JSON list of C-alpha atoms in Angstrom, two decimals:
[
{"chain": "A", "resi": 585, "resn": "MET", "atom": "CA", "xyz": [-8.96, 74.51, 58.18]},
{"chain": "A", "resi": 586, "resn": "THR", "atom": "CA", "xyz": [-12.54, 74.49, 56.91]},
{"chain": "A", "resi": 587, "resn": "SER", "atom": "CA", "xyz": [-15.54, 74.27, 59.18]},
{"chain": "A", "resi": 588, "resn": "ILE", "atom": "CA", "xyz": [-16.10, 70.64, 58.09]},
{"chain": "A", "resi": 589, "resn": "GLN", "atom": "CA", "xyz": [-12.68, 69.33, 59.09]},
{"chain": "A", "resi": 590, "resn": "GLN", "atom": "CA", "xyz": [-12.06, 68.41, 62.70]},
{"chain": "A", "resi": 591, "resn": "PRO", "atom": "CA", "xyz": [-8.60, 68.60, 64.31]},
{"chain": "A", "resi": 592, "resn": "ILE", "atom": "CA", "xyz": [-6.85, 65.28, 64.67]},
{"chain": "A", "resi": 593, "resn": "LYS", "atom": "CA", "xyz": [-6.50, 64.20, 68.28]},
{"chain": "A", "resi": 594, "resn": "ALA", "atom": "CA", "xyz": [-3.62, 61.99, 69.32]},
{"chain": "A", "resi": 595, "resn": "THR", "atom": "CA", "xyz": [-4.65, 59.02, 71.40]},
{"chain": "A", "resi": 596, "resn": "PRO", "atom": "CA", "xyz": [-2.07, 57.30, 73.54]},
{"chain": "A", "resi": 597, "resn": "VAL", "atom": "CA", "xyz": [-1.32, 53.71, 72.60]},
{"chain": "A", "resi": 598, "resn": "LYS", "atom": "CA", "xyz": [-1.08, 51.25, 75.46]},
{"chain": "A", "resi": 599, "resn": "ARG", "atom": "CA", "xyz": [1.85, 48.91, 74.99]},
{"chain": "A", "resi": 600, "resn": "SER", "atom": "CA", "xyz": [2.60, 46.04, 77.28]},
{"chain": "A", "resi": 601, "resn": "LEU", "atom": "CA", "xyz": [6.11, 45.34, 78.45]},
{"chain": "A", "resi": 602, "resn": "THR", "atom": "CA", "xyz": [7.69, 42.09, 77.32]},
{"chain": "A", "resi": 603, "resn": "LYS", "atom": "CA", "xyz": [11.05, 40.41, 77.38]},
{"chain": "A", "resi": 604, "resn": "SER", "atom": "CA", "xyz": [13.31, 41.17, 74.42]},
{"chain": "A", "resi": 605, "resn": "LYS", "atom": "CA", "xyz": [13.75, 37.49, 73.47]},
{"chain": "A", "resi": 606, "resn": "ASN", "atom": "CA", "xyz": [9.99, 36.94, 73.48]},
{"chain": "A", "resi": 607, "resn": "ARG", "atom": "CA", "xyz": [9.43, 40.05, 71.40]},
{"chain": "A", "resi": 608, "resn": "THR", "atom": "CA", "xyz": [12.12, 39.10, 68.91]},
{"chain": "A", "resi": 609, "resn": "GLN", "atom": "CA", "xyz": [10.75, 35.57, 68.58]},
{"chain": "A", "resi": 610, "resn": "SER", "atom": "CA", "xyz": [7.22, 36.90, 68.14]},
{"chain": "A", "resi": 611, "resn": "LEU", "atom": "CA", "xyz": [8.33, 39.26, 65.37]},
{"chain": "A", "resi": 612, "resn": "ALA", "atom": "CA", "xyz": [10.33, 36.52, 63.66]},
{"chain": "A", "resi": 613, "resn": "GLN", "atom": "CA", "xyz": [7.32, 34.19, 63.75]},
{"chain": "A", "resi": 614, "resn": "HIS", "atom": "CA", "xyz": [4.98, 36.90, 62.47]},
{"chain": "A", "resi": 615, "resn": "PHE", "atom": "CA", "xyz": [7.16, 37.60, 59.45]},
{"chain": "A", "resi": 616, "resn": "GLY", "atom": "CA", "xyz": [8.18, 33.96, 58.90]},
{"chain": "A", "resi": 617, "resn": "TYR", "atom": "CA", "xyz": [11.87, 34.33, 59.82]},
{"chain": "A", "resi": 618, "resn": "ASP", "atom": "CA", "xyz": [11.96, 32.05, 62.84]},
{"chain": "A", "resi": 619, "resn": "SER", "atom": "CA", "xyz": [13.44, 28.82, 61.44]},
{"chain": "A", "resi": 620, "resn": "LEU", "atom": "CA", "xyz": [16.72, 29.17, 63.36]},
{"chain": "A", "resi": 621, "resn": "ILE", "atom": "CA", "xyz": [14.92, 30.25, 66.53]},
{"chain": "A", "resi": 622, "resn": "ASN", "atom": "CA", "xyz": [12.26, 27.54, 66.33]},
{"chain": "A", "resi": 623, "resn": "PRO", "atom": "CA", "xyz": [13.92, 24.19, 65.48]},
{"chain": "A", "resi": 624, "resn": "ASN", "atom": "CA", "xyz": [10.48, 22.53, 65.16]},
{"chain": "A", "resi": 625, "resn": "ASN", "atom": "CA", "xyz": [9.89, 24.43, 61.91]},
{"chain": "A", "resi": 626, "resn": "ASP", "atom": "CA", "xyz": [9.97, 21.66, 59.28]},
{"chain": "A", "resi": 627, "resn": "LEU", "atom": "CA", "xyz": [9.52, 23.90, 56.23]},
{"chain": "A", "resi": 628, "resn": "SER", "atom": "CA", "xyz": [12.26, 23.97, 53.61]},
{"chain": "A", "resi": 629, "resn": "LEU", "atom": "CA", "xyz": [14.13, 27.17, 52.83]},
{"chain": "A", "resi": 630, "resn": "ALA", "atom": "CA", "xyz": [12.29, 27.44, 49.51]},
{"chain": "A", "resi": 631, "resn": "LYS", "atom": "CA", "xyz": [8.88, 27.09, 51.19]},
{"chain": "A", "resi": 632, "resn": "ARG", "atom": "CA", "xyz": [9.81, 29.64, 53.88]},
{"chain": "A", "resi": 633, "resn": "LEU", "atom": "CA", "xyz": [10.94, 32.07, 51.17]},
{"chain": "A", "resi": 634, "resn": "PHE", "atom": "CA", "xyz": [7.70, 31.55, 49.26]},
{"chain": "A", "resi": 635, "resn": "ASN", "atom": "CA", "xyz": [5.62, 32.15, 52.41]},
{"chain": "A", "resi": 636, "resn": "SER", "atom": "CA", "xyz": [7.64, 35.27, 53.25]},
{"chain": "A", "resi": 637, "resn": "GLN", "atom": "CA", "xyz": [7.16, 36.67, 49.75]},
{"chain": "A", "resi": 638, "resn": "GLN", "atom": "CA", "xyz": [3.44, 35.97, 49.87]},
{"chain": "A", "resi": 639, "resn": "LEU", "atom": "CA", "xyz": [3.12, 37.85, 53.17]},
{"chain": "A", "resi": 640, "resn": "GLN", "atom": "CA", "xyz": [5.06, 40.77, 51.71]},
{"chain": "A", "resi": 641, "resn": "TYR", "atom": "CA", "xyz": [2.87, 40.88, 48.58]},
{"chain": "A", "resi": 642, "resn": "GLN", "atom": "CA", "xyz": [-0.26, 40.77, 50.72]},
{"chain": "A", "resi": 643, "resn": "ARG", "atom": "CA", "xyz": [0.98, 43.66, 52.90]},
{"chain": "A", "resi": 644, "resn": "GLU", "atom": "CA", "xyz": [1.90, 45.69, 49.81]},
{"chain": "A", "resi": 645, "resn": "GLN", "atom": "CA", "xyz": [-1.48, 45.00, 48.21]},
{"chain": "A", "resi": 646, "resn": "HIS", "atom": "CA", "xyz": [-3.31, 45.99, 51.38]},
{"chain": "A", "resi": 647, "resn": "ASN", "atom": "CA", "xyz": [-1.25, 49.18, 51.73]},
{"chain": "A", "resi": 648, "resn": "ILE", "atom": "CA", "xyz": [-1.81, 50.23, 48.10]},
{"chain": "A", "resi": 649, "resn": "GLU", "atom": "CA", "xyz": [-5.54, 49.59, 48.39]},
{"chain": "A", "resi": 650, "resn": "LYS", "atom": "CA", "xyz": [-5.63, 51.64, 51.59]},
{"chain": "A", "resi": 651, "resn": "ILE", "atom": "CA", "xyz": [-3.74, 54.51, 49.92]},
{"chain": "A", "resi": 652, "resn": "PHE", "atom": "CA", "xyz": [-6.22, 54.57, 47.03]},
{"chain": "A", "resi": 653, "resn": "LYS", "atom": "CA", "xyz": [-9.18, 54.44, 49.42]},
{"chain": "A", "resi": 654, "resn": "LEU", "atom": "CA", "xyz": [-7.83, 57.33, 51.48]},
{"chain": "A", "resi": 655, "resn": "THR", "atom": "CA", "xyz": [-7.11, 59.30, 48.31]},
{"chain": "A", "resi": 656, "resn": "TYR", "atom": "CA", "xyz": [-10.58, 58.57, 46.94]},
{"chain": "A", "resi": 657, "resn": "ASP", "atom": "CA", "xyz": [-12.21, 59.67, 50.19]},
{"chain": "A", "resi": 658, "resn": "GLU", "atom": "CA", "xyz": [-10.30, 62.98, 50.06]},
{"chain": "A", "resi": 659, "resn": "CYS", "atom": "CA", "xyz": [-11.32, 63.76, 46.47]},
{"chain": "A", "resi": 660, "resn": "LYS", "atom": "CA", "xyz": [-14.04, 66.39, 46.16]},
{"chain": "A", "resi": 661, "resn": "ASN", "atom": "CA", "xyz": [-14.74, 65.55, 42.50]},
{"chain": "A", "resi": 662, "resn": "GLU", "atom": "CA", "xyz": [-12.60, 68.41, 41.22]},
{"chain": "A", "resi": 663, "resn": "THR", "atom": "CA", "xyz": [-11.74, 68.72, 37.54]},
{"chain": "A", "resi": 664, "resn": "THR", "atom": "CA", "xyz": [-8.54, 66.88, 36.68]},
{"chain": "A", "resi": 665, "resn": "THR", "atom": "CA", "xyz": [-6.41, 65.68, 33.79]},
{"chain": "A", "resi": 666, "resn": "GLU", "atom": "CA", "xyz": [-4.79, 62.33, 33.12]},
{"chain": "A", "resi": 667, "resn": "PRO", "atom": "CA", "xyz": [-1.77, 61.69, 35.34]},
{"chain": "A", "resi": 668, "resn": "ASP", "atom": "CA", "xyz": [1.73, 61.36, 33.92]},
{"chain": "A", "resi": 669, "resn": "LEU", "atom": "CA", "xyz": [2.31, 57.63, 34.25]},
{"chain": "A", "resi": 670, "resn": "ILE", "atom": "CA", "xyz": [5.84, 56.30, 34.19]},
{"chain": "A", "resi": 671, "resn": "GLY", "atom": "CA", "xyz": [6.44, 52.68, 33.25]}
]
């Protein structure tokens, strides 16, 4: 470890207790899979699928951008070559 880097400290995460049905329903709603749990959901299967895919694409995009940002921040401007790209 260099003198610049600081050790990572683990911080405890406070989690509230909840009932399993409430937690399951909350997760289903968050990810758009609650149509059988929530009968008031008037969206068609096709629209629910579209919404679910959009959420997934947004999460993937966010995660990839975060990975590149973290990678960029760790680069020290070393000499490099072109990567071997597949595809």
